[in-house]
Short mmCIF file of C-alpha atoms in Angstrom, two decimals:
data_model
loop_
_atom_site.label_atom_id
_atom_site.label_comp_id
_atom_site.label_asym_id
_atom_site.label_seq_id
_atom_site.Cartn_x
_atom_site.Cartn_y
_atom_site.Cartn_z
CA MET Y 1 -0.16 -0.05 0.01
CA SER Y 2 1.70 3.50 -1.45
CA ILE Y 3 2.62 5.85 1.77
CA LEU Y 4 0.75 8.94 -0.69
CA PRO Y 5 -2.36 9.16 0.36
CA ARG Y 6 -5.42 10.72 -2.15
CA ILE Y 7 -5.46 13.94 -0.04
CA SER Y 8 -1.77 14.52 1.53
CA SER Y 9 -0.82 17.67 3.91
CA ALA Y 10 2.27 19.16 2.56
CA THR Y 11 4.59 18.16 4.68
CA ALA Y 12 3.89 14.85 4.06
CA LEU Y 13 5.03 15.17 0.62
CA HIS Y 14 8.43 16.82 1.90
CA GLY Y 15 11.46 14.57 1.11
CA ILE Y 16 9.95 12.40 -0.67
CA SER Y 17 11.81 11.03 -4.27
CA VAL Y 18 11.27 13.10 -7.01
CA VAL Y 19 12.34 10.94 -10.26
CA SER Y 20 12.70 11.22 -14.21
CA PRO Y 21 9.72 10.29 -16.71
CA SER Y 22 12.48 6.88 -17.44
CA GLY Y 23 12.50 6.73 -13.31
CA ARG Y 24 16.17 7.99 -12.89
CA ARG Y 25 16.05 9.41 -9.52
CA LEU Y 26 16.41 13.20 -9.68
CA GLY Y 27 16.36 14.18 -6.29
CA THR Y 28 13.45 15.69 -3.34
CA LEU Y 29 9.99 17.28 -3.46
CA ASP Y 30 11.51 20.57 -0.59
CA ASP Y 31 8.10 22.39 -0.79
CA VAL Y 32 5.12 23.25 -1.94
CA ILE Y 33 3.77 26.61 -2.45
CA VAL Y 34 0.45 27.47 -2.10
CA GLY Y 35 -1.32 30.76 -2.34
CA VAL Y 36 -3.48 31.20 0.40
CA THR Y 37 -5.25 33.63 -1.08
CA THR Y 38 -6.65 30.91 -3.82
CA GLY Y 39 -6.14 27.87 -2.01
CA ARG Y 40 -4.65 26.42 -5.40
CA VAL Y 41 -0.82 25.42 -5.49
CA LEU Y 42 1.45 27.81 -7.50
CA HIS Y 43 4.34 25.82 -7.24
CA ALA Y 44 7.50 23.10 -5.63
CA THR Y 45 10.58 23.18 -4.88
CA ILE Y 46 13.20 20.01 -6.01
CA LEU Y 47 15.87 19.99 -4.22
CA LEU Y 48 18.72 17.88 -6.67
CA ASP Y 49 21.35 15.35 -5.38
CA GLU Y 50 23.66 16.79 -7.61
CA PRO Y 51 24.20 20.42 -7.38
CA SER Y 52 24.47 22.11 -11.25
CA GLU Y 53 27.71 23.14 -12.65
CA LEU Y 54 26.72 26.77 -10.68
CA GLY Y 55 26.51 24.63 -7.21
CA GLU Y 56 22.87 25.61 -7.71
CA GLN Y 57 20.45 22.41 -5.95
CA LEU Y 58 17.07 23.65 -5.42
CA TYR Y 59 14.78 24.17 -8.30
CA ALA Y 60 11.40 25.90 -8.66
CA VAL Y 61 8.46 24.19 -10.89
CA PRO Y 62 4.89 24.45 -11.30
CA TRP Y 63 3.39 22.00 -9.83
CA GLU Y 64 1.17 21.18 -13.03
CA ALA Y 65 4.90 19.51 -14.20
CA LEU Y 66 4.86 17.11 -11.38
CA THR Y 67 3.00 13.98 -11.23
CA LEU Y 68 2.46 11.72 -8.20
CA ASP Y 69 3.19 8.18 -8.60
CA THR Y 70 1.65 6.47 -5.72
CA ALA Y 71 2.35 2.75 -7.23
CA TYR Y 72 6.28 4.22 -6.33
CA ASP Y 73 5.57 7.24 -3.23
CA ARG Y 74 7.73 9.57 -5.93
CA CYS Y 75 6.65 12.16 -7.94
CA VAL Y 76 7.82 12.01 -11.42
CA LEU Y 77 9.37 15.54 -13.69
CA ASN Y 78 7.20 15.35 -16.22
CA VAL Y 79 10.29 17.76 -18.06
CA PRO Y 80 13.27 17.22 -19.22
CA ILE Y 81 15.89 17.90 -17.15
CA GLU Y 82 18.27 20.16 -19.56
CA THR Y 83 15.05 22.09 -18.88
CA LEU Y 84 15.23 21.53 -15.38
CA ARG Y 85 18.36 22.59 -15.05
CA ALA Y 86 18.16 25.38 -17.08
CA ALA Y 87 15.12 26.37 -14.39
CA PRO Y 88 14.91 29.26 -12.06
CA ALA Y 89 17.79 27.90 -9.47
CA PHE Y 90 19.26 28.99 -6.00
CA PRO Y 91 21.71 27.70 -3.65
CA ASN Y 92 19.86 26.95 -0.92
CA ARG Y 93 16.06 27.38 0.36
CA HIS Y 94 17.14 30.40 1.92
CA ALA Y 95 17.68 32.08 -1.35
CA VAL Y 96 13.83 31.70 -2.39
CA ASN Y 97 11.45 34.24 -2.15
CA ASP Y 98 8.03 32.61 -2.80
CA ALA Y 99 5.95 35.46 -1.91
CA ASP Y 100 7.95 37.32 -4.61
CA PRO Y 101 6.04 37.69 -7.64
CA ARG Y 102 8.92 37.96 -9.81
CA LEU Y 103 9.72 34.64 -8.59
CA ARG Y 104 6.26 33.03 -10.49
CA ARG Y 105 6.68 35.33 -13.52
CA MET Y 106 10.44 33.74 -13.92
CA ILE Y 107 8.53 30.02 -13.05
CA HIS Y 108 6.04 30.59 -15.97
CA ASP Y 109 8.23 32.33 -18.84
CA HIS Y 110 10.43 29.47 -18.50
CA PHE Y 111 7.66 26.11 -18.15
CA GLY Y 112 5.77 28.46 -20.51
CA ALA Y 113 3.41 25.14 -21.18
CA TYR Y 114 2.10 25.84 -17.42
CA ARG Y 115 0.07 28.63 -16.29
CA PRO Y 116 1.23 31.21 -14.57
CA ALA Y 117 0.13 31.79 -10.64
CA ALA Y 118 -2.66 34.39 -10.08
#
């Protein structure tokens, strides 16, 4: 039985594996960001197992780019790794300001196929 229920708190999702569509482990789910006024999940942050050549290892991605795989208790990131590596990145959690509308715009501009936050 899966540890991922059909309804979950964001805290319960923290630390689950994030993999590529082929199943290659990329890292872990660091956080899920919710718009308090809309109740909508805006984006997630992923902590990569291997930092990029710039030393950054925390990436912001649209929530819609992830699929929860309850059969294996993990998230599948449905974008190419090259797209992720070019996404908004941060050296650590303290460098991310999730409330900054510029971050949401950067995420939208980079992952164009996903709707921007309201």
